[in-house]
Amino acid sequence: MLETHVRTRLALERSAAAERLADLERSFADVVEAATDSNGDDEHDPEGATIAVERQQLSALAEAARRALAEFDAALARLDAGTYGSCTRCGSAIGDPRLDARPTAILCIRCARQAARR
Ligand SMILES: [Zn+2]
């Protein structure tokens, strides 16, 4: 796989993840602000319960976006270090089809299967 191609793809997907995270953080701030505006009585206010669920969902999504962002950063760092595409566990090549499907993969398919089985 061409390194420039990989780098471009990782950078694009990274900025998409960063944008998603920024959106989620904005939504989260909006929900928090809306909750502060209401009387804040979560227990007796059905609106308050909805807001709590919404906050939980938003923070789970934000957490996933943050994790994705970290994976892209790590992949780009491995690209810089020249270790991109090598399995971090056994050192063998991860392989283009797998990297194409999952550009942030750090394990070859064999090690990934082993890790999943444990
Ligand atoms: Zn491996």
Coordinates of C-alpha atoms and ligand atoms in Angstrom, one line a residue, residues 87-94 106-112, ligand 1:
C87 CA 2.0 -6.3 13.9
T88 CA 2.8 -4.8 17.3
R89 CA 2.8 -8.3 18.8
C90 CA 4.6 -10.6 16.4
G91 CA 6.1 -8.1 14.0
S92 CA 4.8 -9.7 10.9
A93 CA 3.0 -7.7 8.2
I94 CA -0.6 -6.9 8.9
I106 CA -2.1 -2.7 15.2
L107 CA -2.3 -6.5 15.2
C108 CA -2.1 -9.0 12.3
I109 CA -5.2 -11.1 11.8
R110 CA -3.7 -14.1 13.6
C111 CA -2.8 -12.1 16.7
A112 CA -6.1 -10.2 16.6
Ligands
ZN1 ZN 0.8 -10.7 14.8

